[in-house]
Every structure is written in C-alpha cells, then in structure tokens.
Amino acid sequence: MTPGAGLDIARSRCFSLLSHVDHGKSTLADRILELCGAVDARSMREQFLDSMDLERERGITIKAQNVRLTWRDFVLHLIDTPGHVDFGYEVSRSLAACEGAVLLVDASQGIEAQTLANCYAALEADLTIVAVLNKIDLPQAEPDRRADEIERVLGIPAPDVLRISAKTGQGVPELLDAVVDRIPAPTGDPDAPLQGLLFDSYYDPYRGVVSSVRVFNGTLTTGARLRYLQAGATHEAEEVGVRTPDPTPVAALGPGEVGYLIAGIKDVGEARVGETVTGAAHPGAPLAGYRDPKPMVFCGLYPVVGDEYADLRDALEKLRLNDSSFTYEPETSGALGFGFRCGFLGLLHMEIIRERLEREYDLSLVATSPNVEYRAVRVDGAVEMVDNPSAMPPPSELETIEEPYVTVTILTPTDYVGPLMDLAQARRGEQTKLEYLAEDRVELVYALPLAEIVVDFFDQLKSRTRGYASLDYEPAGYRPADLVKVEVLLNGVPVDAFSTIVHRQEAQDYARRMTVRLRELIPRQLFDVPIQAAVGGRIIARETVKAKRKDVLAKCYGGDVTRKRKLLERQKEGKRRMKQIGRVEVPQEAFVAALRLDES
Amino acid sequence: MPSSTDAGRRDLGVYVHIPFCAIRCDYCDFATWTDRGGLVDAYVDACVTDLRGRVAAGELTPASSVFFGGGTPSLLAPDALVRILDEIPRRAAAEVTVECNPDSVDGPKLRAYARAGVNRCSFGVQSMQPHVLAALGRTHDPANVTRAVAAARDAGIENLNLDLIYGAHGESRADWDATLEAALALDPPHVSAYALTVEPPTPLGRRVAAGTSPGPDDDDQAAKYERADEVLGGSGRPWYEVSNWARPGHECRHHLLYWAQGDYVGIGCAAHAHRPGVRSWNVRAPERYLERIAAGRSPEAGRETLDPATRADEALGLALRTRAGASVPAAAAAEAAALEAAGLLAGRAERVALTRRGRLLATEVTVRLLAAATPTVSTSVAVGTR
Ligand SMILES: Nc1nc2c(ncn2[C@@H]2O[C@H](COP(=O)(O)OP(=O)(O)O)[C@@H](O)[C@H]2O)c(=O)[nH]1
Ligand SMILES: C[S@@+](CC[C@H](N)C(=O)[O-])C[C@H]1O[C@@H](n2cnc3c(N)ncnc32)[C@H](O)[C@@H]1O
Ligand code: SF4
C-alpha cells in the first residue's frame, strides 16, 4: 500500500524544530533522520536541507522543508522552519501546519531572543511545546540552571525539559518518544470537504511550482481538481506525494498528513504561503491566518549600464516565480535612469535578492539607500504611503510624516545592558521593559523606529556585545515623527540614491558625512563638481571635487604599443561601468561605499 | 652599408635594446639589469647573429631609422655598438639614434659612434638642478650634460635630444623653470619632457604605495607641463607629440613610426616589433634571448594580430598624441564636439588635435572618443529633475 492512503491519524504527529541560530537544529535534524532510517548519514544533509548557496553561506534556512519519517509505529512529519526574523510570517504558517514543536535551547548559552520569539509564536499557534536542552556533552553546559531558567521565563516545568546531545545522539530516542507521547495526534475528517494549508512553495524549472501542504480535513487526491481560495484559481493536482526525504508520489493525502503538491503552476505568486487548497467541486472554508506578504524595507535597484534594464526586468520576473514575498515596480530616477522600486521583508531578504540578481543573472546593480514606508499626511488630511524618499511631498504640503515602529526584544548578558541602552537611545528607542531573566541575563524591550534598525542596528548590537546579545522584532504600527528629507545634489542634479529621510536632528550630520564621503569617492572630472546636501531647498552642506587637470602622460615607451592600447581598452571598459549622473561619472563602487556611512 | 635606392618605400625602423645599466634608478621599470656586465659580449654577438639571420631570411630590408634604446646603450664600447650597427642595412639618409647617459660618454666614444653612422644622440638629462638629480637617484650632474653635449657636437653629431623629467619630489616650479632654461641654453634641436610616472614594481612605486614617499602631484605636474610647452614652444620648438618638442625637421623619425603604426623590427631582449596588423615582442631577460639565439630559435615571446576594429582604435589613440591629430569616426562626432567645447580638442574639419589642456588629459579624451566610437549602448540617461 502506498503511504498516505489510509494512514491511521492517531499514529501521526506533525511538529517543528525551533531554535535560536546555532543551538543545534540542523544537527538534531540529521540525528533524527538517521535514527528513523530515512537516509544514509552522508547524503542526508544535502537532501534534507536542499538549500541554495546563499543560505548555506549565511548559515540560515529561508525555506520551510518537511520530511516524513517512521518512528516505532508512528509516522512523524518533521517541518523545518525558516531561521530569520525577516521570514516571521513563513514561520507562523509552518507552525500552523503542526500540533507541536520541539524548542531547542543550547545548555550553555540558555534562552536567546529567537528562543523567546519562537516560543511565543508556538504558543500563539496553540502548539504543545517539548523543551529540550542541547549540547549537554559540552563541559560548559549548565543543564540544571538552564532548565530553571526555562521554567521561570517560559513557564515550562523544569522536570519536563529533556536533555540531549544532538552531536552524540544521546537522549534523541527519548526525545522522539516524548514527541509521540506529548504532542497530540491531529484531528480531522477524511470525508469533509478538503482543507489543505500551503506553508511553502518553490519553483522547480522542470515541474513548476512545488508546494508543501498540510491536510486538515478531507482528502487530497492525485488528479483532483483543486480550488486555490486566496488566488481564486483552479488547478489540477498533477502529483501528490511525501518526502521521505526522496519525493515519493502517493495516491492521496488525508487529514494529519504533510506532503507536497504539484499542480502545473508557473508562478509561486499563485501558490502563496498561507493559501488554502480545497476541492473545486465541494469547496471547504478558507483556513484562518492568511496574509499577503508585506514588504517592510524598500530600495531602488538600477542597472549600472542602461541597456541592462530589460535584463533586470526579466531577472526580477524569474526570481519572483520563486519568491512572491518581494515586490517590484518600475521607477525612473533623474540620476539613475530606469530601474525598479523593490520591497522586501527585511534587510536580509533585500541582500539575498540583490545578491541573487547579481550572481545568478550576471547583472551589476546600483541599490539606493534602503528605506521604510512612510505615511505622509497632507495638510488637507489626505494620507499617502511613501516608499521612496524622492516621492515625499515637499514640507509645505505636509501636515506630518509618520514612520513605522517595531517592538524590539533584546536578550543580553547583564554586562552589556549599558552599551545597548546607549545604542537604543541613540536610535530614538523608547524602553518599555527591562527584566532580569536570570541574575546574568536581561531582557530589554524597546519601541524603535524601523528606519533606525534597518541599516546596521544588528551589526552594532553584535559588535557592542561581542556577539552575545540577540535580537528579535515585530511590527508595532506607525507614529508621527519630526522627519525631513535630505537631498544630495551632484553638480546640481539631485541623486535619489543618496537622498534619505532622517530625523531632523540627524539631518546636518548625515549631510556632512555624505558630502565628505562622496568627495572622497567621486573621481576628479573634467570640471569642478559641487556636492551639496539640502533640506527643503536649503543647502546645509557642500563639498567640491576639483577638476582633473592631468591624467597619466605616457612616458617614453619604446615600441610597446600593445601595453598602451590595453590600458586604453581597460579604461574604455571602465567608462562603461560608470554611472552617468548628469555630466558626472560615478563609479559603481561609490554607490556601495557611500551608503556605508560608518559610525564611530 | 647605406643603400640609396629607397625613394617611395615604406619606412622601416630597427630598434635595438641594450639591457644594461650602471645603477638602477628608483623610478625606472624598463627591462634593464645592473648585474649582467659579464653578458655584454655574448649579448652583442647574439644581436649580430639575430640580425644576420633576419637579413638572410629577407626580413630586414634597408632601414629608414635605427634606435639604440635601453637600458644604457652608451655603456657599450664603441666597437661593440659598431659591430651591431654594421649588420643593419640602412638607407642613405637613415636616422641612427643612441640613447646616452650623460656620464657614460666621452669624446672618443662619440667620435667612434659617429664614424659608424650614428647621427643622433638622446641624452637622459632629466634635470639640470643637482638636488633634483639627487632626488631622482641619478649619477650625473649638470656639468656632465654640458660636456656630453659639447662632445657630441665635436664628433659631428648635431641632431640632439635632451630627455627631461618633471615632478620629482622636492622639485619646485622654479627648479623646473631653471631646468628648462639650462636645457635650452645647450641649444638642442629636440627636447622630450616626461611627467615622472610612478611605476608600481619600482623602489619609488613601493615607497608611494607604502605611504613613505609622496607621489608626484597632478596639479604640480600639470602646471609644469604647461610651462614646458610655453617655454619650448616659444623657443621655436613646437610640440609634435604630447611629450616631444622639436625644431621643424628635427622630429624623431623613429618615434614617428610608433605613432603612425609604422613598421619596425625589434632586436635584443624585450624589444617590440610591428608589421602591418601584427605586434610582437621578444623574451624579456637577456639570458633567455641568448638561449633562443644560440638554439637558432626566434626570440619572439608573444604576438598579437589586430582585427580591423582594434587597429582603428589603436590608430586613433596613437595619432591623437601627435600634432597632426586624428580623424574622428562619425559615431564619435558628438563627443568630439563636446570635447572641443570643453577646450580639449581643436578641430579642422573632421580632423582634430589636442589643445594644450587636452594634451594633459590625452588619455581621458582618447577614451571618451573610443567609447563613443564603439557601438555599445551609451550609459548615459536622460537627466531630468523632478
Ligand atoms: N558539542 C556539541 N555541539 C553541537 C551539538 N549540537 C550542535 N552542535 C554544534 O553547534 C553548532 C551549530 O549547530 P547547527 O546544528 O548548525 O545549529 P542551527 O543553526 O541551530 O542549525 C555546530 O557547530 C554543531 O556541530 C551538541 O549536541 N553538542
Ligand atoms: C628608455 S629611458 C632610458 C634612458 C637612459 N637610460 C637614461 O635614463 O638616461 C628613456 C627616458 O624615459 C624617461 N623615463 C624613464 N622612466 C620614467 C618614469 N618612471 N617616468 C617618467 N619618465 C621616465 C627618462 O626621461 C629617460 O631618459
Ligand atoms: S639609467 Fe635609464 S634605463 Fe637605466 S635604470 Fe636609470 S632610467 Fe632606467
């Protein structure tokens, strides 16, 4: 009998692994796969964590994966969740596909910010939590102390906390037994109308969109006509299967089962995370909690070379087949020409997309300074959402500007509370909580403007705490603020790439640093190039790049014409890599470097 | 063995590289060695063998110019230089130049050179200010220069060039004026003035990279160039190439070949050669050259064949450096007009030449014209303000 047909629902368990980065999630997943005899140890990781280069380089997962395993006479559906705050919504949908979660905590490090965030998310999803201390083989492990901490902070009784070493495998069988014993079996009616939750989709060039699906009610049958409720589209279930972790087609998936679904869809935007699939003939109700992905951070992306515009558009189109959570729309910039305004879930997401465009599609791009989406309230009361600083109405037409806030939770060793409070304060943070989780561990909660954390807050946090503090954040609405647009002009031409919206008090400082920086970065041209920064038309900083008077005058070069010509050819190619802003040529590196205004 | 039946023939130059110097100057990255004195005789023999082979193969028709460059060719004993020169078939009025360091020549040597057919000397003067010569790490003093020039004239060599360098550390504007004045006082028909260039693989290059020595200042060198052009041009020696000034009729024929994509043969290590559409160069080290010649093999280390587009680009880049200028490809006409408006080019019909300011920015102007002439899509975008 194919798996999936006639699964005993009472013997199924659906759960995720949750942990702060580096607490051992991947290692534990390897051990579990091994114990359940899923794959031989060597090929395991590649298959289970079938990740992109970028994910591997950054050591994070950004895609939910799932695998079906057999443990004693139970079927376990293990669902891996994305590991970064940018992908919080994907995490919440993965959790919605589970009845329980294993919360993994490093026995020497203790609770970190993501542990807290994950735990709250799991509780919100009504999951049963199995708390586990990992790395007990390490000499510096303090399982008793960490178990007490878990009890105090998370309210999970210390004696219920399991202790394992994902590295040696010690305690892992007991952990799987606890999963079976403590996490409730799914419930659901195989004969009710189908309700399936899509919690991940990716684009496969051969098969089209492959989605991960959890069935709650009804039966998902190969060949059935399906209705995608949010997208409002109908597709045929070309293939339904389970991952063991090899994809294995099955006839059907019933309630309490997790698997994959291929339905001839070409665009992940039509099979979004959170989508409900149901039968076209007897549709069920949509499952709760669907949300359109909402970009939080925006920037303009422009090809360095004007004629790569069409290539960039094609690349964005293709990438979006794979990731429907970023947005793009054409925009024109006075300085940069034709490009796209793109929205991302967060900074990491932005970097990933940009790197993929450059690496996988061989483009050179100029990215403007990242910004958040403002609410501009006009004098007549009209409200506009502004995701591009250069589209901000002039001050005279504005009543107020409101900016998005986030609630930032920081967990830190006590020693670093001072430096972190300084950092948060410098970023206009408002403290809402300071609590000792243990005598050496503090939870700080701040309300902070999102704009203040998008650029380098995380790096600053890490460097001021030698990497010991951790951070998590979630949106917390809009608040009015005294914001101004600082415009940067090169030879009189406003350059949106360098323009930004900042708090009035920071305008002068930004203007000074940016103009000085640009003076250093912009090569001398055939004429003097004034660099100005202005607020509301008033110049607040000015520098000049003096005209170039001479370039390399060749010395006596014998008959070596080749070398000289190669030099000219290289420079000619270099000219092509220059972005022309008005009459000024700006090398691509200047854009990148200018936006890294180091703070001291 | 000058031949006299050369009227109407395409010019052909012969460049002979002499890779030996007494000491190496801090700024110099030429193919030259200070510790290979023992190789000199064998090297001269190899040049002779190389030349005989080429004559036998019919590769070497009578030359219109011969240039002994270095290194320091004037380190060669008269008979050594004469042995090489004797092997080179030459036309009746062939120009024969030897690069000389002012402190490595004297009357007898120059007379011997002249008897063998040398009729032009190029002296590495660099500066006429002792402290600047010291800063450049040179071994001679201004008096050497004066003596060398007189000795050359004595030997009957009237066609003289003085090489100057401007922009050394510690050279003031007044120093440069003094150098120009002292150089002109020697009444040379030809002067070359080069901006001191920092070459990375030299002691100077390393000091500048390490920040222990300031590199030349662009603005200072620009001012000195303009001064040189004023003074030299004003003395009846108009510029004919970016770094070269001469009385009319005293332009260096051999160098003119380089700028006109003319033909030349390269003898010795590191020498370059050109035949229509093909550029080639010899092995760089003297030992390698000796090995190749001894084995009866060609000393050529590499070559490139230029396609028509590359040849055209090259022609533009070379011609633009000369007073005669270059003709602008139609596609670059707008760019040329913009450069003219900016005062960098002056045009006569579709032929343009660099202005004084343009010469200082010769690379920039050339690159712009080349970029405009190449049929790639322009990187510029419409400029509009919101
Ligand atoms: N000593 C020890 N090291 C472990 C254990 N589990 C994981 N690690 C190590 O901790 C690091 C992070 O583990 P990983 O599984 O990649 O963490 P993830 O980021 O949560 O997926 C790796 O170097 C693992 O080898 C354990 O039980 N004991
Ligand atoms: C091939 S070199 C050899 C001449 C001779 N050995 C001498 O140094 O007097 C010819 C000329 O190139 C110039 N030159 C050499 N190195 C230079 C540099 N780094 N920058 C500018 N000019 C240079 C000098 O003026 C030199 O006289
Ligand atoms: S003497 Fe001339 S060739 Fe020799 S090292 Fe000095 S500059 Fe170079």
JSON list of N, CA, C and O and ligand atoms in Angstrom, two decimals, chain B residues 17-34 69-73 75 99-103 124 126 136-140 163 165, ligand 3:
[
{"chain": "B", "resi": 17, "resn": "HIS", "atom": "N", "xyz": [67.63, 46.82, -28.39]},
{"chain": "B", "resi": 17, "resn": "HIS", "atom": "CA", "xyz": [67.54, 47.05, -26.95]},
{"chain": "B", "resi": 17, "resn": "HIS", "atom": "C", "xyz": [68.82, 46.64, -26.25]},
{"chain": "B", "resi": 17, "resn": "HIS", "atom": "O", "xyz": [69.32, 45.52, -26.44]},
{"chain": "B", "resi": 18, "resn": "ILE", "atom": "N", "xyz": [69.35, 47.56, -25.45]},
{"chain": "B", "resi": 18, "resn": "ILE", "atom": "CA", "xyz": [70.58, 47.27, -24.70]},
{"chain": "B", "resi": 18, "resn": "ILE", "atom": "C", "xyz": [70.23, 47.27, -23.21]},
{"chain": "B", "resi": 18, "resn": "ILE", "atom": "O", "xyz": [70.03, 48.34, -22.61]},
{"chain": "B", "resi": 19, "resn": "PRO", "atom": "N", "xyz": [70.12, 46.08, -22.61]},
{"chain": "B", "resi": 19, "resn": "PRO", "atom": "CA", "xyz": [69.50, 45.96, -21.28]},
{"chain": "B", "resi": 19, "resn": "PRO", "atom": "C", "xyz": [70.50, 46.08, -20.13]},
{"chain": "B", "resi": 19, "resn": "PRO", "atom": "O", "xyz": [70.42, 45.30, -19.17]},
{"chain": "B", "resi": 20, "resn": "PHE", "atom": "N", "xyz": [71.44, 47.00, -20.22]},
{"chain": "B", "resi": 20, "resn": "PHE", "atom": "CA", "xyz": [72.44, 47.11, -19.16]},
{"chain": "B", "resi": 20, "resn": "PHE", "atom": "C", "xyz": [72.52, 48.54, -18.65]},
{"chain": "B", "resi": 20, "resn": "PHE", "atom": "O", "xyz": [72.45, 49.49, -19.44]},
{"chain": "B", "resi": 21, "resn": "CYS", "atom": "N", "xyz": [72.63, 48.68, -17.32]},
{"chain": "B", "resi": 21, "resn": "CYS", "atom": "CA", "xyz": [72.82, 49.99, -16.72]},
{"chain": "B", "resi": 21, "resn": "CYS", "atom": "C", "xyz": [73.86, 49.90, -15.62]},
{"chain": "B", "resi": 21, "resn": "CYS", "atom": "O", "xyz": [74.08, 48.82, -15.05]},
{"chain": "B", "resi": 22, "resn": "ALA", "atom": "N", "xyz": [74.46, 51.05, -15.28]},
{"chain": "B", "resi": 22, "resn": "ALA", "atom": "CA", "xyz": [75.45, 51.06, -14.20]},
{"chain": "B", "resi": 22, "resn": "ALA", "atom": "C", "xyz": [74.74, 50.92, -12.86]},
{"chain": "B", "resi": 22, "resn": "ALA", "atom": "O", "xyz": [75.15, 50.14, -12.01]},
{"chain": "B", "resi": 23, "resn": "ILE", "atom": "N", "xyz": [73.69, 51.68, -12.66]},
{"chain": "B", "resi": 23, "resn": "ILE", "atom": "CA", "xyz": [72.86, 51.51, -11.48]},
{"chain": "B", "resi": 23, "resn": "ILE", "atom": "C", "xyz": [71.41, 51.65, -11.92]},
{"chain": "B", "resi": 23, "resn": "ILE", "atom": "O", "xyz": [71.13, 52.20, -12.99]},
{"chain": "B", "resi": 24, "resn": "ARG", "atom": "N", "xyz": [70.52, 51.12, -11.07]},
{"chain": "B", "resi": 24, "resn": "ARG", "atom": "CA", "xyz": [69.12, 51.25, -11.46]},
{"chain": "B", "resi": 24, "resn": "ARG", "atom": "C", "xyz": [68.51, 52.46, -10.76]},
{"chain": "B", "resi": 24, "resn": "ARG", "atom": "O", "xyz": [68.62, 52.62, -9.55]},
{"chain": "B", "resi": 25, "resn": "CYS", "atom": "N", "xyz": [67.85, 53.31, -11.54]},
{"chain": "B", "resi": 25, "resn": "CYS", "atom": "CA", "xyz": [67.20, 54.48, -10.96]},
{"chain": "B", "resi": 25, "resn": "CYS", "atom": "C", "xyz": [65.90, 54.04, -10.27]},
{"chain": "B", "resi": 25, "resn": "CYS", "atom": "O", "xyz": [65.22, 53.12, -10.72]},
{"chain": "B", "resi": 26, "resn": "ASP", "atom": "N", "xyz": [65.57, 54.74, -9.19]},
{"chain": "B", "resi": 26, "resn": "ASP", "atom": "CA", "xyz": [64.42, 54.37, -8.35]},
{"chain": "B", "resi": 26, "resn": "ASP", "atom": "C", "xyz": [63.10, 54.29, -9.09]},
{"chain": "B", "resi": 26, "resn": "ASP", "atom": "O", "xyz": [62.19, 53.60, -8.67]},
{"chain": "B", "resi": 27, "resn": "TYR", "atom": "N", "xyz": [62.97, 55.07, -10.13]},
{"chain": "B", "resi": 27, "resn": "TYR", "atom": "CA", "xyz": [61.66, 55.22, -10.78]},
{"chain": "B", "resi": 27, "resn": "TYR", "atom": "C", "xyz": [61.53, 54.34, -12.03]},
{"chain": "B", "resi": 27, "resn": "TYR", "atom": "O", "xyz": [60.50, 54.33, -12.68]},
{"chain": "B", "resi": 28, "resn": "CYS", "atom": "N", "xyz": [62.59, 53.62, -12.38]},
{"chain": "B", "resi": 28, "resn": "CYS", "atom": "CA", "xyz": [62.65, 53.01, -13.70]},
{"chain": "B", "resi": 28, "resn": "CYS", "atom": "C", "xyz": [62.14, 51.58, -13.72]},
{"chain": "B", "resi": 28, "resn": "CYS", "atom": "O", "xyz": [62.56, 50.76, -12.91]},
{"chain": "B", "resi": 29, "resn": "ASP", "atom": "N", "xyz": [61.24, 51.27, -14.64]},
{"chain": "B", "resi": 29, "resn": "ASP", "atom": "CA", "xyz": [60.77, 49.89, -14.77]},
{"chain": "B", "resi": 29, "resn": "ASP", "atom": "C", "xyz": [61.08, 49.32, -16.16]},
{"chain": "B", "resi": 29, "resn": "ASP", "atom": "O", "xyz": [60.42, 48.41, -16.63]},
{"chain": "B", "resi": 30, "resn": "PHE", "atom": "N", "xyz": [62.09, 49.90, -16.81]},
{"chain": "B", "resi": 30, "resn": "PHE", "atom": "CA", "xyz": [62.46, 49.35, -18.11]},
{"chain": "B", "resi": 30, "resn": "PHE", "atom": "C", "xyz": [63.17, 48.02, -17.93]},
{"chain": "B", "resi": 30, "resn": "PHE", "atom": "O", "xyz": [63.65, 47.70, -16.83]},
{"chain": "B", "resi": 31, "resn": "ALA", "atom": "N", "xyz": [63.25, 47.25, -19.03]},
{"chain": "B", "resi": 31, "resn": "ALA", "atom": "CA", "xyz": [63.93, 45.96, -18.98]},
{"chain": "B", "resi": 31, "resn": "ALA", "atom": "C", "xyz": [65.42, 46.22, -19.00]},
{"chain": "B", "resi": 31, "resn": "ALA", "atom": "O", "xyz": [66.03, 46.33, -20.06]},
{"chain": "B", "resi": 32, "resn": "THR", "atom": "N", "xyz": [65.98, 46.37, -17.80]},
{"chain": "B", "resi": 32, "resn": "THR", "atom": "CA", "xyz": [67.42, 46.64, -17.74]},
{"chain": "B", "resi": 32, "resn": "THR", "atom": "C", "xyz": [67.99, 46.04, -16.47]},
{"chain": "B", "resi": 32, "resn": "THR", "atom": "O", "xyz": [67.27, 45.86, -15.49]},
{"chain": "B", "resi": 33, "resn": "TRP", "atom": "N", "xyz": [69.27, 45.69, -16.51]},
{"chain": "B", "resi": 33, "resn": "TRP", "atom": "CA", "xyz": [69.90, 44.99, -15.38]},
{"chain": "B", "resi": 33, "resn": "TRP", "atom": "C", "xyz": [71.24, 45.66, -15.05]},
{"chain": "B", "resi": 33, "resn": "TRP", "atom": "O", "xyz": [71.91, 46.18, -15.93]},
{"chain": "B", "resi": 34, "resn": "THR", "atom": "N", "xyz": [71.58, 45.63, -13.79]},
{"chain": "B", "resi": 34, "resn": "THR", "atom": "CA", "xyz": [72.83, 46.27, -13.37]},
{"chain": "B", "resi": 34, "resn": "THR", "atom": "C", "xyz": [73.89, 45.23, -13.01]},
{"chain": "B", "resi": 34, "resn": "THR", "atom": "O", "xyz": [75.01, 45.57, -12.67]},
{"chain": "B", "resi": 69, "resn": "GLY", "atom": "N", "xyz": [68.14, 51.73, -27.79]},
{"chain": "B", "resi": 69, "resn": "GLY", "atom": "CA", "xyz": [67.49, 52.20, -26.57]},
{"chain": "B", "resi": 69, "resn": "GLY", "atom": "C", "xyz": [67.82, 51.29, -25.40]},
{"chain": "B", "resi": 69, "resn": "GLY", "atom": "O", "xyz": [68.38, 50.21, -25.57]},
{"chain": "B", "resi": 70, "resn": "GLY", "atom": "N", "xyz": [67.43, 51.74, -24.22]},
{"chain": "B", "resi": 70, "resn": "GLY", "atom": "CA", "xyz": [67.85, 50.93, -23.07]},
{"chain": "B", "resi": 70, "resn": "GLY", "atom": "C", "xyz": [66.87, 50.94, -21.96]},
{"chain": "B", "resi": 70, "resn": "GLY", "atom": "O", "xyz": [65.71, 51.26, -22.13]},
{"chain": "B", "resi": 71, "resn": "GLY", "atom": "N", "xyz": [67.49, 50.63, -20.82]},
{"chain": "B", "resi": 71, "resn": "GLY", "atom": "CA", "xyz": [68.92, 50.49, -20.56]},
{"chain": "B", "resi": 71, "resn": "GLY", "atom": "C", "xyz": [69.78, 51.70, -20.97]},
{"chain": "B", "resi": 71, "resn": "GLY", "atom": "O", "xyz": [69.28, 52.77, -21.24]},
{"chain": "B", "resi": 72, "resn": "THR", "atom": "N", "xyz": [71.07, 51.41, -20.97]},
{"chain": "B", "resi": 72, "resn": "THR", "atom": "CA", "xyz": [72.04, 52.44, -21.30]},
{"chain": "B", "resi": 72, "resn": "THR", "atom": "C", "xyz": [72.92, 51.99, -22.46]},
{"chain": "B", "resi": 72, "resn": "THR", "atom": "O", "xyz": [73.99, 51.41, -22.25]},
{"chain": "B", "resi": 73, "resn": "PRO", "atom": "N", "xyz": [72.48, 52.24, -23.70]},
{"chain": "B", "resi": 73, "resn": "PRO", "atom": "CA", "xyz": [73.28, 51.81, -24.86]},
{"chain": "B", "resi": 73, "resn": "PRO", "atom": "C", "xyz": [74.68, 52.39, -24.84]},
{"chain": "B", "resi": 73, "resn": "PRO", "atom": "O", "xyz": [75.63, 51.75, -25.30]},
{"chain": "B", "resi": 75, "resn": "LEU", "atom": "N", "xyz": [76.68, 52.53, -22.64]},
{"chain": "B", "resi": 75, "resn": "LEU", "atom": "CA", "xyz": [77.64, 51.73, -21.88]},
{"chain": "B", "resi": 75, "resn": "LEU", "atom": "C", "xyz": [78.46, 50.85, -22.82]},
{"chain": "B", "resi": 75, "resn": "LEU", "atom": "O", "xyz": [79.54, 50.38, -22.47]},
{"chain": "B", "resi": 99, "resn": "GLU", "atom": "N", "xyz": [70.68, 56.20, -27.31]},
{"chain": "B", "resi": 99, "resn": "GLU", "atom": "CA", "xyz": [70.36, 56.80, -26.01]},
{"chain": "B", "resi": 99, "resn": "GLU", "atom": "C", "xyz": [71.62, 56.80, -25.17]},
{"chain": "B", "resi": 99, "resn": "GLU", "atom": "O", "xyz": [72.27, 55.77, -25.01]},
{"chain": "B", "resi": 100, "resn": "CYS", "atom": "N", "xyz": [71.95, 57.97, -24.61]},
{"chain": "B", "resi": 100, "resn": "CYS", "atom": "CA", "xyz": [73.19, 58.09, -23.86]},
{"chain": "B", "resi": 100, "resn": "CYS", "atom": "C", "xyz": [72.93, 58.64, -22.47]},
{"chain": "B", "resi": 100, "resn": "CYS", "atom": "O", "xyz": [72.18, 59.61, -22.33]},
{"chain": "B", "resi": 101, "resn": "ASN", "atom": "N", "xyz": [73.56, 58.02, -21.48]},
{"chain": "B", "resi": 101, "resn": "ASN", "atom": "CA", "xyz": [73.55, 58.66, -20.16]},
{"chain": "B", "resi": 101, "resn": "ASN", "atom": "C", "xyz": [74.72, 59.63, -20.15]},
{"chain": "B", "resi": 101, "resn": "ASN", "atom": "O", "xyz": [75.82, 59.31, -20.60]},
{"chain": "B", "resi": 102, "resn": "PRO", "atom": "N", "xyz": [74.47, 60.84, -19.66]},
{"chain": "B", "resi": 102, "resn": "PRO", "atom": "CA", "xyz": [75.48, 61.90, -19.79]},
{"chain": "B", "resi": 102, "resn": "PRO", "atom": "C", "xyz": [76.83, 61.53, -19.19]},
{"chain": "B", "resi": 102, "resn": "PRO", "atom": "O", "xyz": [77.86, 62.03, -19.65]},
{"chain": "B", "resi": 103, "resn": "ASP", "atom": "N", "xyz": [76.85, 60.67, -18.20]},
{"chain": "B", "resi": 103, "resn": "ASP", "atom": "CA", "xyz": [78.15, 60.35, -17.60]},
{"chain": "B", "resi": 103, "resn": "ASP", "atom": "C", "xyz": [78.74, 59.05, -18.14]},
{"chain": "B", "resi": 103, "resn": "ASP", "atom": "O", "xyz": [79.67, 58.51, -17.58]},
{"chain": "B", "resi": 124, "resn": "GLY", "atom": "N", "xyz": [69.87, 61.33, -21.52]},
{"chain": "B", "resi": 124, "resn": "GLY", "atom": "CA", "xyz": [68.99, 61.24, -20.35]},
{"chain": "B", "resi": 124, "resn": "GLY", "atom": "C", "xyz": [69.37, 62.28, -19.32]},
{"chain": "B", "resi": 124, "resn": "GLY", "atom": "O", "xyz": [70.06, 62.00, -18.36]},
{"chain": "B", "resi": 126, "resn": "GLN", "atom": "N", "xyz": [67.19, 64.56, -17.60]},
{"chain": "B", "resi": 126, "resn": "GLN", "atom": "CA", "xyz": [66.18, 64.53, -16.53]},
{"chain": "B", "resi": 126, "resn": "GLN", "atom": "C", "xyz": [66.02, 65.88, -15.83]},
{"chain": "B", "resi": 126, "resn": "GLN", "atom": "O", "xyz": [64.92, 66.39, -15.72]},
{"chain": "B", "resi": 136, "resn": "LEU", "atom": "N", "xyz": [66.16, 62.05, -7.82]},
{"chain": "B", "resi": 136, "resn": "LEU", "atom": "CA", "xyz": [65.83, 61.02, -8.80]},
{"chain": "B", "resi": 136, "resn": "LEU", "atom": "C", "xyz": [66.81, 59.85, -8.71]},
{"chain": "B", "resi": 136, "resn": "LEU", "atom": "O", "xyz": [66.62, 58.82, -9.36]},
{"chain": "B", "resi": 137, "resn": "GLY", "atom": "N", "xyz": [67.86, 60.03, -7.94]},
{"chain": "B", "resi": 137, "resn": "GLY", "atom": "CA", "xyz": [68.85, 58.97, -7.78]},
{"chain": "B", "resi": 137, "resn": "GLY", "atom": "C", "xyz": [69.75, 58.83, -8.99]},
{"chain": "B", "resi": 137, "resn": "GLY", "atom": "O", "xyz": [70.24, 57.76, -9.31]},
{"chain": "B", "resi": 138, "resn": "ARG", "atom": "N", "xyz": [69.98, 59.94, -9.68]},
{"chain": "B", "resi": 138, "resn": "ARG", "atom": "CA", "xyz": [70.83, 59.87, -10.87]},
{"chain": "B", "resi": 138, "resn": "ARG", "atom": "C", "xyz": [72.31, 60.00, -10.48]},
{"chain": "B", "resi": 138, "resn": "ARG", "atom": "O", "xyz": [72.65, 60.54, -9.43]},
{"chain": "B", "resi": 139, "resn": "THR", "atom": "N", "xyz": [73.17, 59.50, -11.36]},
{"chain": "B", "resi": 139, "resn": "THR", "atom": "CA", "xyz": [74.60, 59.52, -11.05]},
{"chain": "B", "resi": 139, "resn": "THR", "atom": "C", "xyz": [75.33, 60.71, -11.65]},
{"chain": "B", "resi": 139, "resn": "THR", "atom": "O", "xyz": [76.48, 60.97, -11.30]},
{"chain": "B", "resi": 140, "resn": "HIS", "atom": "N", "xyz": [74.69, 61.42, -12.58]},
{"chain": "B", "resi": 140, "resn": "HIS", "atom": "CA", "xyz": [75.42, 62.51, -13.24]},
{"chain": "B", "resi": 140, "resn": "HIS", "atom": "C", "xyz": [75.07, 63.86, -12.62]},
{"chain": "B", "resi": 140, "resn": "HIS", "atom": "O", "xyz": [74.15, 63.97, -11.80]},
{"chain": "B", "resi": 163, "resn": "ASP", "atom": "N", "xyz": [66.32, 64.38, -22.79]},
{"chain": "B", "resi": 163, "resn": "ASP", "atom": "CA", "xyz": [65.16, 63.87, -22.05]},
{"chain": "B", "resi": 163, "resn": "ASP", "atom": "C", "xyz": [65.08, 64.58, -20.71]},
{"chain": "B", "resi": 163, "resn": "ASP", "atom": "O", "xyz": [66.07, 64.62, -19.98]},
{"chain": "B", "resi": 165, "resn": "ILE", "atom": "N", "xyz": [62.62, 65.08, -17.02]},
{"chain": "B", "resi": 165, "resn": "ILE", "atom": "CA", "xyz": [61.54, 64.55, -16.19]},
{"chain": "B", "resi": 165, "resn": "ILE", "atom": "C", "xyz": [61.09, 65.65, -15.25]},
{"chain": "B", "resi": 165, "resn": "ILE", "atom": "O", "xyz": [61.93, 66.32, -14.64]},
{"chain": "C", "resi": 3, "resn": "SF4", "atom": "S1", "xyz": [69.78, 54.74, -16.42]},
{"chain": "C", "resi": 3, "resn": "SF4", "atom": "FE1", "xyz": [67.88, 54.91, -17.59]},
{"chain": "C", "resi": 3, "resn": "SF4", "atom": "S2", "xyz": [67.39, 52.83, -18.16]},
{"chain": "C", "resi": 3, "resn": "SF4", "atom": "FE2", "xyz": [68.95, 52.70, -16.61]},
{"chain": "C", "resi": 3, "resn": "SF4", "atom": "S3", "xyz": [67.87, 52.44, -14.74]},
{"chain": "C", "resi": 3, "resn": "SF4", "atom": "FE3", "xyz": [68.14, 54.62, -14.95]},
{"chain": "C", "resi": 3, "resn": "SF4", "atom": "S4", "xyz": [66.36, 55.34, -16.07]},
{"chain": "C", "resi": 3, "resn": "SF4", "atom": "FE4", "xyz": [66.38, 53.15, -16.24]}
]
